[in-house]
PDB file of C-alpha atoms in Angstrom:
ATOM      1  CA  UNK B   3     -13.200  13.075  17.984  1.00 81.00           C
ATOM      2  CA  UNK B   4     -14.363  13.839  21.737  1.00 82.00           C
ATOM      3  CA  UNK B   5     -17.901  12.241  22.741  1.00 88.00           C
ATOM      4  CA  UNK B   6     -19.280  14.762  24.624  1.00 83.00           C
ATOM      5  CA  UNK B   7     -17.457  17.996  22.916  1.00 84.00           C
ATOM      6  CA  UNK B   8     -15.111  19.293  22.565  1.00 84.00           C
ATOM      7  CA  UNK B   9     -11.819  19.911  20.093  1.00 88.00           C
ATOM      8  CA  UNK B  10     -11.069  17.324  17.656  1.00 90.00           C
ATOM      9  CA  UNK B  11      -8.032  15.509  17.629  1.00 91.00           C
ATOM     10  CA  UNK B  12      -6.141  15.638  13.946  1.00 91.00           C
ATOM     11  CA  UNK B  13      -4.704  12.217  13.184  1.00 92.00           C
ATOM     12  CA  UNK B  14      -1.699  13.331  10.971  1.00 91.00           C
ATOM     13  CA  UNK B  15       0.909  10.874  11.209  1.00 95.00           C
ATOM     14  CA  UNK B  16       0.601   6.967  10.108  1.00 95.00           C
ATOM     15  CA  UNK B  17       1.744   6.113  13.584  1.00 96.00           C
ATOM     16  CA  UNK B  18       0.686   7.381  17.416  1.00 96.00           C
ATOM     17  CA  UNK B  19       1.521   7.715  20.490  1.00 96.00           C
ATOM     18  CA  UNK B  20      -1.237   8.644  23.136  1.00 96.00           C
ATOM     19  CA  UNK B  21      -0.432   9.449  26.839  1.00 96.00           C
ATOM     20  CA  UNK B  22      -0.322  11.667  29.543  1.00 95.00           C
ATOM     21  CA  UNK B  23       3.757  12.428  28.392  1.00 95.00           C
ATOM     22  CA  UNK B  24       4.515  15.659  26.526  1.00 94.00           C
ATOM     23  CA  UNK B  25       6.554  13.169  24.391  1.00 95.00           C
ATOM     24  CA  UNK B  26       3.667  11.158  23.304  1.00 95.00           C
ATOM     25  CA  UNK B  27       1.832  12.405  19.926  1.00 96.00           C
ATOM     26  CA  UNK B  28      -1.115  13.214  21.699  1.00 95.00           C
ATOM     27  CA  UNK B  29      -1.170  13.920  24.808  1.00 96.00           C
ATOM     28  CA  UNK B  30      -3.807  14.048  27.210  1.00 95.00           C
ATOM     29  CA  UNK B  31      -3.236  14.956  30.951  1.00 94.00           C
ATOM     30  CA  UNK B  32      -5.202  13.815  33.187  1.00 94.00           C
ATOM     31  CA  UNK B  33      -4.001  11.127  35.736  1.00 95.00           C
ATOM     32  CA  UNK B  34      -6.730   8.747  34.475  1.00 95.00           C
ATOM     33  CA  UNK B  35      -4.044   8.325  31.207  1.00 96.00           C
ATOM     34  CA  UNK B  36      -0.792   6.219  31.910  1.00 96.00           C
ATOM     35  CA  UNK B  37       2.702   7.904  30.586  1.00 95.00           C
ATOM     36  CA  UNK B  38       1.779   5.965  26.714  1.00 95.00           C
ATOM     37  CA  UNK B  39      -0.503   4.910  27.158  1.00 96.00           C
ATOM     38  CA  UNK B  40      -1.286   2.788  23.468  1.00 96.00           C
ATOM     39  CA  UNK B  41      -0.460   4.251  19.636  1.00 97.00           C
ATOM     40  CA  UNK B  42      -2.273   4.091  17.262  1.00 96.00           C
ATOM     41  CA  UNK B  43      -1.283   2.634  13.749  1.00 96.00           C
ATOM     42  CA  UNK B  44      -2.497   3.491   9.901  1.00 95.00           C
ATOM     43  CA  UNK B  45      -2.327   0.130   7.895  1.00 92.00           C
ATOM     44  CA  UNK B  46      -3.865  -1.696   4.849  1.00 89.00           C
ATOM     45  CA  UNK B  47      -6.331   1.086   4.653  1.00 92.00           C
ATOM     46  CA  UNK B  48      -7.206   1.365   9.047  1.00 94.00           C
ATOM     47  CA  UNK B  49      -6.671   2.808  12.092  1.00 95.00           C
ATOM     48  CA  UNK B  50      -4.911  -0.137  14.535  1.00 96.00           C
ATOM     49  CA  UNK B  51      -4.883   0.137  18.919  1.00 96.00           C
ATOM     50  CA  UNK B  52      -2.399  -1.450  20.796  1.00 96.00           C
ATOM     51  CA  UNK B  53      -1.909  -0.918  24.471  1.00 96.00           C
ATOM     52  CA  UNK B  54       1.198  -0.074  25.468  1.00 92.00           C
ATOM     53  CA  UNK B  55       1.760   0.436  29.544  1.00 82.00           C
ATOM     54  CA  UNK B  56      -1.377   1.208  31.306  1.00 90.00           C
ATOM     55  CA  UNK B  57      -3.360   0.998  34.307  1.00 91.00           C
ATOM     56  CA  UNK B  58      -6.629   1.489  32.954  1.00 93.00           C
ATOM     57  CA  UNK B  59      -7.087   0.572  29.579  1.00 93.00           C
ATOM     58  CA  UNK B  60      -8.850   0.157  26.381  1.00 96.00           C
ATOM     59  CA  UNK B  61     -11.991  -0.709  25.119  1.00 96.00           C
ATOM     60  CA  UNK B  62     -13.591  -0.485  21.547  1.00 96.00           C
ATOM     61  CA  UNK B  63     -17.101  -0.166  21.287  1.00 96.00           C
ATOM     62  CA  UNK B  64     -17.183  -0.601  25.496  1.00 95.00           C
ATOM     63  CA  UNK B  65     -15.359  -4.114  25.025  1.00 95.00           C
ATOM     64  CA  UNK B  66     -12.228  -4.273  27.195  1.00 95.00           C
ATOM     65  CA  UNK B  67      -8.486  -5.188  24.707  1.00 94.00           C
ATOM     66  CA  UNK B  68      -5.683  -5.387  24.264  1.00 94.00           C
ATOM     67  CA  UNK B  69      -5.385  -4.216  20.265  1.00 94.00           C
ATOM     68  CA  UNK B  70      -8.339  -4.236  17.978  1.00 94.00           C
ATOM     69  CA  UNK B  71      -9.140  -2.500  14.716  1.00 94.00           C
ATOM     70  CA  UNK B  72     -11.458   0.770  14.162  1.00 95.00           C
ATOM     71  CA  UNK B  73     -13.863   1.239  11.890  1.00 93.00           C
ATOM     72  CA  UNK B  74     -14.646   4.470  10.714  1.00 94.00           C
ATOM     73  CA  UNK B  75     -16.601   6.397  13.374  1.00 95.00           C
ATOM     74  CA  UNK B  76     -16.143   3.133  16.068  1.00 95.00           C
ATOM     75  CA  UNK B  77     -15.297   4.317  19.700  1.00 97.00           C
ATOM     76  CA  UNK B  78     -12.584   4.068  21.814  1.00 97.00           C
ATOM     77  CA  UNK B  79     -12.429   4.480  25.072  1.00 96.00           C
ATOM     78  CA  UNK B  80      -8.678   4.977  27.109  1.00 96.00           C
ATOM     79  CA  UNK B  81      -9.389   4.686  30.404  1.00 93.00           C
ATOM     80  CA  UNK B  82     -12.902   6.696  31.123  1.00 92.00           C
ATOM     81  CA  UNK B  83     -11.961   8.977  28.344  1.00 94.00           C
ATOM     82  CA  UNK B  84     -13.993   8.439  24.636  1.00 96.00           C
ATOM     83  CA  UNK B  85     -13.230   9.275  21.654  1.00 95.00           C
ATOM     84  CA  UNK B  86     -15.191   8.712  18.042  1.00 95.00           C
ATOM     85  CA  UNK B  87     -12.972   7.744  15.815  1.00 94.00           C
ATOM     86  CA  UNK B  88     -14.058   9.888  12.476  1.00 94.00           C
ATOM     87  CA  UNK B  89     -12.150   8.787   9.345  1.00 93.00           C
ATOM     88  CA  UNK B  90     -12.357   7.576   5.543  1.00 92.00           C
ATOM     89  CA  UNK B  91     -10.686   3.656   5.519  1.00 89.00           C
ATOM     90  CA  UNK B  92      -9.295   2.688   2.324  1.00 89.00           C
ATOM     91  CA  UNK B  93     -10.311  -0.935   1.647  1.00 78.00           C
ATOM     92  CA  UNK B  94     -13.860  -1.780   2.093  1.00 76.00           C
ATOM     93  CA  UNK B  95     -12.668  -4.832   4.735  1.00 77.00           C
ATOM     94  CA  UNK B  96     -10.879  -4.917   8.358  1.00 73.00           C
ATOM     95  CA  UNK B  97      -7.880  -6.956   8.375  1.00 71.00           C
ATOM     96  CA  UNK B  98      -7.392 -10.225  10.290  1.00 72.00           C
ATOM     97  CA  UNK B  99      -7.674  -9.408  14.205  1.00 68.00           C
ATOM     98  CA  UNK B 100      -3.985 -10.424  16.463  1.00 62.00           C
ATOM     99  CA  UNK B 101      -4.054 -14.222  17.489  1.00 55.00           C
ATOM    100  CA  UNK B 102      -2.906 -13.479  20.853  1.00 55.00           C
ATOM    101  CA  UNK B 103      -2.540 -16.564  21.585  1.00 54.00           C
ATOM    102  CA  UNK B 104       0.268 -17.107  18.147  1.00 51.00           C
ATOM    103  CA  UNK B 105       3.051 -16.011  20.680  1.00 54.00           C
ATOM    104  CA  UNK B 106       4.360 -17.561  23.909  1.00 60.00           C
ATOM    105  CA  UNK B 107       4.671 -14.465  26.945  1.00 60.00           C
ATOM    106  CA  UNK B 108       8.791 -14.733  26.509  1.00 58.00           C
ATOM    107  CA  UNK B 109       8.240 -13.654  22.867  1.00 54.00           C
ATOM    108  CA  UNK B 110       5.769 -11.229  23.784  1.00 53.00           C
ATOM    109  CA  UNK B 111       7.275  -9.470  26.622  1.00 54.00           C
ATOM    110  CA  UNK B 112      10.761  -9.711  24.577  1.00 51.00           C
ATOM    111  CA  UNK B 113      12.839 -11.922  26.624  1.00 55.00           C
ATOM    112  CA  UNK B 114      12.293 -15.300  24.226  1.00 52.00           C
ATOM    113  CA  UNK B 115      15.762 -15.922  22.917  1.00 51.00           C
ATOM    114  CA  UNK B 116      16.407 -18.714  19.963  1.00 48.00           C
ATOM    115  CA  UNK B 117      18.677 -21.694  21.379  1.00 46.00           C
ATOM    116  CA  UNK B 118      20.569 -22.958  18.507  1.00 46.00           C
ATOM    117  CA  UNK B 119      22.222 -26.981  18.684  1.00 47.00           C
ATOM    118  CA  UNK B 120      25.325 -26.218  20.969  1.00 52.00           C
ATOM    119  CA  UNK B 121      24.134 -22.523  22.629  1.00 51.00           C
ATOM    120  CA  UNK B 122      25.844 -22.376  26.150  1.00 52.00           C
ATOM    121  CA  UNK B 123      23.347 -21.127  28.533  1.00 50.00           C
ATOM    122  CA  UNK B 124      23.622 -20.097  31.801  1.00 52.00           C
ATOM    123  CA  UNK B 125      21.560 -19.094  35.098  1.00 50.00           C
ATOM    124  CA  UNK B 126      21.896 -18.151  38.987  1.00 48.00           C
ATOM    125  CA  UNK B 127      21.685 -21.275  41.361  1.00 49.00           C
ATOM    126  CA  UNK B 128      18.581 -20.130  44.333  1.00 53.00           C
ATOM    127  CA  UNK B 129      21.316 -22.499  46.907  1.00 55.00           C
ATOM    128  CA  UNK B 130      25.062 -19.954  45.954  1.00 54.00           C
ATOM    129  CA  UNK B 131      24.900 -17.017  43.954  1.00 53.00           C
ATOM    130  CA  UNK B 132      27.283 -17.942  41.058  1.00 54.00           C
ATOM    131  CA  UNK B 133      26.648 -19.400  37.852  1.00 53.00           C
ATOM    132  CA  UNK B 134      26.162 -22.466  36.516  1.00 52.00           C
ATOM    133  CA  UNK B 135      27.177 -23.540  32.567  1.00 53.00           C
ATOM    134  CA  UNK B 136      25.151 -26.457  30.925  1.00 53.00           C
ATOM    135  CA  UNK B 137      25.626 -27.438  27.566  1.00 52.00           C
ATOM    136  CA  UNK B 138      22.192 -28.304  26.329  1.00 53.00           C
ATOM    137  CA  UNK B 139      22.649 -29.583  22.263  1.00 53.00           C
ATOM    138  CA  UNK B 140      18.911 -30.177  20.678  1.00 56.00           C
ATOM    139  CA  UNK B 141      19.461 -33.541  19.185  1.00 53.00           C
ATOM    140  CA  UNK B 142      16.633 -36.223  18.624  1.00 55.00           C
ATOM    141  CA  UNK B 143      19.588 -39.048  19.513  1.00 55.00           C
ATOM    142  CA  UNK B 144      18.597 -40.364  23.089  1.00 50.00           C
TER     143      UNK B 144
END
């Protein structure tokens, strides 16, 4: 429900993309809202919000965050727009917050690849544009 008045926005699916683009489940046509701003997910009996690709960020109850559980009647700010999240939770306790340090930056960005023993890695040197190969092993025998 928009804070300050306006038509309520029903949350009809368990996973909703919010943004300025028409392909989003919830379209907010405001210049301060990014094309794909955030995702709302109903899981473990509560709504959860995660910032996707936004410039102006999200806040939950006035605190800027990348992701957060939404209690019933929490205020979600998407850029400079504020919405009260009105629903009945299924359960008594919020699930634990996700640890933002639980995964590395490369893994968070989807760039982490597992290196198995004997894998061949290729990279480009700054001195030339020819890829070189090195054999890396994960042996403890030195």
